[in-house]
């Protein structure tokens, strides 16, 4: 890959896609291809085929998809499956047909069995049933990952690289408490509690489950390393995590501190905890030479600042 390579980033306005765009821009890549959702509906096979015919990308980063927190997953499981399956099917088929040199597909740590040895190695995939509350999403992502492996196997090439990031955060995240993930939803809840002077914030569960979070800039950095490096000897899929996890209680305290919320944290233990731990074993990617570099607290601070800036842009009073 060189600076004039044609690189298509699907989902460039999203959390991960926008980070990949920033990384490509700062890496001096001048031929980055994007299309907004409005201009290109990726579930439309014919439109995707035409787009690839017209733009002829050499590299593809597939960061488009339907994602969300537990409530969204439970409310719209059919939409989650439909959208993700169709996007993956269409983009992979078009990329294969166009002879794309490398494609990165973002799968998800939700694909791992609910009861999984920790940290979770890639070899544990398909060894058990994923968490039921996000099953439709998990199955759609397993299908996308497996489709990459199937293309690689059938055509004797290793062009399609399925990557499994753990929970991502950063600018352009979804901060809606109903549809967002835990970290961004907590930023918003603490911010609002601070703004209204609420004496306490009650959170679901015991606060004991442990989770791994990775800044989208680290995901983008790994993505570029994989696009640029020699990946011929790597075994796919590839977990992508920081190797460090936090309890939800530690996460909540860290966010409260970054936001400047001084009230009490209360835990509603009548609500479910979810899986006790979700930490990825990222040794394959570490052996490739990649390392995360975003400091967690610094990443939280810049994400909160982005949230404040985006609210100010929308004219919302803090
Ligand atoms: N966020 C995480 O923690 C995480 C972790 C692991 C893996 N992943 C995977 O990484 C990928 C990106 O996640 P993300 O968090 O960056 O998602 P995101 O912030 O919701 O962004 C999704 C992007 O896809 C676009 N998109 C969605 N449906 C589309 C469609 N039918 N046609 C065209 N564009 C469409 C969206 O555009 P509009 O907003 O305009 O619709 C947006 O640009 C997903 O495949 C997800 O499964 C995410």
Coordinates of N, CA, C and O in Angstrom, one line a residue, residues 211-289:
X211 N -14.6 -5.6 32.0 CA -14.7 -5.4 30.6 C -13.4 -4.7 30.1 O -12.7 -4.0 30.8
X212 N -13.1 -5.0 28.8 CA -11.9 -4.4 28.2 C -12.4 -3.4 27.2 O -13.3 -3.6 26.4
X213 N -11.8 -2.2 27.2 CA -12.2 -1.1 26.3 C -10.9 -0.7 25.5 O -9.8 -0.6 26.0
X214 N -11.2 -0.4 24.2 CA -10.1 0.0 23.3 C -10.5 1.3 22.6 O -11.6 1.4 22.1
X215 N -9.6 2.2 22.7 CA -9.9 3.5 22.0 C -9.9 3.3 20.5 O -9.1 2.5 19.9
X216 N -10.9 3.9 19.8 CA -11.0 3.7 18.3 C -9.7 4.1 17.6 O -9.4 3.5 16.5
X217 N -8.9 5.0 18.2 CA -7.6 5.4 17.5 C -6.6 4.2 17.6 O -5.8 4.0 16.6
X218 N -6.7 3.4 18.6 CA -5.9 2.2 18.6 C -6.4 1.2 17.6 O -5.6 0.5 17.0
X219 N -7.7 1.1 17.4 CA -8.2 0.2 16.4 C -7.8 0.6 15.0 O -7.3 -0.2 14.2
X220 N -7.8 1.9 14.8 CA -7.4 2.4 13.5 C -5.9 2.2 13.2 O -5.5 1.9 12.1
X221 N -5.1 2.4 14.3 CA -3.7 2.2 14.2 C -3.4 0.7 13.8 O -2.6 0.4 12.9
X222 N -4.1 -0.2 14.5 CA -3.9 -1.7 14.2 C -4.3 -2.0 12.7 O -3.7 -2.7 12.0
X223 N -5.4 -1.3 12.3 CA -6.0 -1.5 11.0 C -4.9 -1.1 9.9 O -4.7 -1.8 9.0
X224 N -4.3 0.1 10.1 CA -3.3 0.5 9.2 C -2.1 -0.4 9.2 O -1.5 -0.7 8.1
X225 N -1.7 -0.9 10.4 CA -0.5 -1.8 10.5 C -0.8 -3.1 9.7 O 0.0 -3.6 9.0
X226 N -2.1 -3.5 9.7 CA -2.5 -4.8 9.0 C -2.5 -4.5 7.5 O -2.2 -5.4 6.7
X227 N -3.0 -3.3 7.1 CA -3.1 -3.0 5.7 C -1.7 -2.9 5.1 O -1.5 -3.3 3.9
X228 N -0.8 -2.3 5.8 CA 0.5 -2.0 5.3 C 1.5 -3.1 5.5 O 2.4 -3.3 4.7
X229 N 1.3 -3.9 6.5 CA 2.3 -4.9 6.8 C 2.2 -6.2 6.1 O 1.2 -6.4 5.3
X230 N 3.1 -7.1 6.2 CA 3.0 -8.4 5.6 C 2.2 -9.4 6.5 O 2.7 -9.8 7.6
X231 N 1.0 -9.6 6.1 CA 0.1 -10.4 6.9 C 0.0 -11.9 6.4 O -0.9 -12.6 6.9
X232 N 0.8 -12.2 5.5 CA 0.7 -13.5 4.9 C 0.9 -14.7 5.8 O 0.4 -15.8 5.6
X233 N 1.7 -14.5 6.9 CA 1.9 -15.6 7.8 C 1.0 -15.6 9.0 O 1.1 -16.4 9.9
X234 N 0.1 -14.6 9.1 CA -0.8 -14.5 10.2 C -2.0 -15.5 10.1 O -2.4 -15.8 9.1
X235 N -2.4 -15.9 11.3 CA -3.6 -16.8 11.4 C -4.8 -15.9 11.7 O -4.7 -15.1 12.6
X236 N -5.9 -16.1 11.0 CA -7.1 -15.2 11.2 C -8.1 -16.1 11.8 O -8.2 -17.3 11.7
X237 N -9.1 -15.4 12.6 CA -9.2 -14.0 12.8 C -8.2 -13.5 13.9 O -7.4 -14.3 14.4
X238 N -8.2 -12.2 14.1 CA -7.3 -11.6 15.0 C -8.0 -10.8 16.1 O -8.8 -9.8 15.7
X239 N -7.8 -11.2 17.3 CA -8.4 -10.4 18.4 C -7.6 -9.0 18.5 O -6.4 -9.0 18.2
X240 N -8.4 -8.0 18.9 CA -7.8 -6.7 19.0 C -8.2 -6.0 20.3 O -9.3 -5.5 20.4
X241 N -7.3 -6.1 21.3 CA -7.6 -5.5 22.6 C -6.4 -4.9 23.2 O -5.3 -4.9 22.6
X242 N -6.6 -4.3 24.4 CA -5.4 -3.6 25.0 C -4.7 -4.6 26.0 O -3.7 -4.3 26.5
X243 N -5.4 -5.7 26.4 CA -4.9 -6.6 27.4 C -5.2 -6.2 28.8 O -4.8 -6.9 29.7
X244 N -5.9 -5.1 29.0 CA -6.2 -4.6 30.3 C -7.7 -4.5 30.5 O -8.4 -3.9 29.6
X245 N -8.3 -5.0 31.5 CA -9.7 -4.9 31.8 C -10.0 -4.1 33.1 O -9.1 -4.0 33.9
X246 N -11.2 -3.6 33.2 CA -11.6 -2.9 34.4 C -13.0 -3.4 34.9 O -13.8 -3.8 34.0
X247 N -13.2 -3.3 36.2 CA -14.6 -3.7 36.6 C -15.5 -2.5 36.2 O -15.0 -1.3 36.0
X248 N -16.8 -2.8 36.1 CA -17.7 -1.7 35.7 C -17.7 -0.6 36.8 O -17.8 0.6 36.5
X249 N -17.4 -1.0 38.0 CA -17.3 0.0 39.1 C -16.1 0.9 38.9 O -16.2 2.1 39.0
X250 N -15.0 0.3 38.6 CA -13.8 1.1 38.3 C -14.0 2.0 37.1 O -13.6 3.2 37.1
X251 N -14.7 1.5 36.1 CA -15.0 2.3 34.9 C -15.9 3.5 35.3 O -15.6 4.7 35.0
X252 N -16.9 3.2 36.1 CA -17.9 4.3 36.5 C -17.1 5.3 37.3 O -17.3 6.5 37.1
X253 N -16.3 4.9 38.2 CA -15.5 5.9 39.1 C -14.6 6.7 38.2 O -14.5 7.9 38.4
X254 N -14.0 6.1 37.2 CA -13.0 6.8 36.4 C -13.8 7.9 35.5 O -13.3 9.0 35.4
X255 N -15.0 7.5 35.0 CA -15.8 8.4 34.2 C -16.3 9.6 35.1 O -16.2 10.7 34.7
X256 N -16.8 9.2 36.3 CA -17.3 10.2 37.2 C -16.2 11.3 37.5 O -16.4 12.5 37.5
X257 N -15.0 10.8 37.7 CA -13.9 11.7 38.0 C -13.5 12.6 36.8 O -13.3 13.8 36.9
X258 N -13.5 12.0 35.6 CA -13.2 12.8 34.3 C -14.3 13.8 34.1 O -14.0 15.0 33.8
X259 N -15.6 13.4 34.3 CA -16.7 14.3 34.1 C -16.8 15.4 35.2 O -17.3 16.5 35.0
X260 N -16.3 15.0 36.4 CA -16.3 15.9 37.6 C -17.6 15.8 38.3 O -18.1 16.8 38.9
X261 N -18.2 14.6 38.3 CA -19.4 14.3 39.1 C -19.0 13.9 40.5 O -18.3 12.8 40.6
X262 N -19.5 14.6 41.5 CA -19.0 14.3 42.9 C -20.1 13.5 43.7 O -19.9 13.2 44.9
X263 N -21.3 13.2 43.1 CA -22.3 12.5 43.8 C -22.0 11.1 44.1 O -20.9 10.6 43.8
X264 N -23.0 10.4 44.6 CA -22.8 8.9 45.0 C -23.1 8.0 43.9 O -24.0 8.3 43.1
X265 N -22.4 6.9 43.8 CA -22.8 5.8 42.8 C -23.5 4.7 43.6 O -23.0 4.3 44.6
X266 N -24.7 4.4 43.1 CA -25.4 3.3 43.7 C -25.7 2.2 42.7 O -25.7 2.4 41.5
X267 N -25.7 1.0 43.2 CA -25.8 -0.2 42.3 C -27.1 -0.9 42.5 O -27.4 -1.3 43.7
X268 N -27.9 -1.1 41.5 CA -29.1 -1.8 41.5 C -28.9 -3.3 41.2 O -28.9 -3.7 40.1
X269 N -28.7 -4.1 42.3 CA -28.2 -5.5 42.1 C -29.4 -6.4 41.7 O -29.2 -7.6 41.5
X270 N -30.6 -5.8 41.6 CA -31.7 -6.6 41.1 C -31.6 -6.7 39.5 O -32.3 -7.6 38.9
X271 N -30.8 -5.9 38.9 CA -30.6 -6.0 37.5 C -29.4 -6.9 37.1 O -28.5 -7.1 37.9
X272 N -29.5 -7.5 35.9 CA -28.5 -8.5 35.6 C -27.1 -7.9 35.3 O -27.0 -6.7 34.9
X273 N -26.1 -8.7 35.6 CA -24.7 -8.3 35.4 C -24.2 -8.6 34.0 O -23.2 -7.9 33.6
X274 N -24.7 -9.6 33.3 CA -24.1 -10.0 32.1 C -22.9 -10.9 32.4 O -22.7 -11.3 33.6
X275 N -22.1 -11.2 31.4 CA -20.9 -12.1 31.6 C -20.0 -11.5 32.6 O -19.8 -10.3 32.6
X276 N -19.4 -12.4 33.4 CA -18.5 -11.8 34.5 C -17.2 -11.2 34.0 O -16.7 -10.2 34.5
X277 N -16.7 -11.6 32.8 CA -15.5 -11.0 32.3 C -15.4 -11.2 30.8 O -15.9 -12.2 30.3
X278 N -14.9 -10.2 30.1 CA -14.7 -10.3 28.7 C -13.4 -9.6 28.3 O -13.4 -8.4 28.0
X279 N -12.4 -10.4 28.3 CA -11.0 -9.9 28.0 C -10.5 -10.7 26.9 O -10.5 -12.0 26.9
X280 N -10.0 -10.0 25.8 CA -9.5 -10.8 24.7 C -8.0 -11.1 24.9 O -7.2 -10.4 25.5
X281 N -7.6 -12.3 24.3 CA -6.2 -12.7 24.2 C -5.7 -12.2 22.9 O -6.1 -12.8 21.8
X282 N -5.0 -11.1 22.9 CA -4.6 -10.5 21.6 C -3.2 -10.9 21.2 O -2.5 -10.2 20.5
X283 N -2.7 -12.1 21.6 CA -1.3 -12.5 21.4 C -1.0 -12.5 19.9 O 0.1 -12.3 19.5
X284 N -2.0 -12.9 19.0 CA -1.6 -13.0 17.6 C -1.2 -11.7 17.1 O -0.2 -11.6 16.3
X285 N -2.0 -10.7 17.4 CA -1.7 -9.3 16.9 C -0.4 -8.8 17.6 O 0.4 -8.1 16.9
X286 N -0.2 -9.1 18.9 CA 1.0 -8.6 19.5 C 2.2 -9.3 18.9 O 3.3 -8.6 18.7
X287 N 2.1 -10.6 18.5 CA 3.3 -11.3 17.8 C 3.5 -10.6 16.5 O 4.7 -10.6 16.0
X288 N 2.5 -10.0 15.9 CA 2.7 -9.3 14.6 C 3.5 -8.0 14.8 O 4.1 -7.5 13.9
X289 N 3.5 -7.6 16.1 CA 4.3 -6.4 16.4 C 3.5 -5.1 16.7 O 4.1 -4.1 17.1

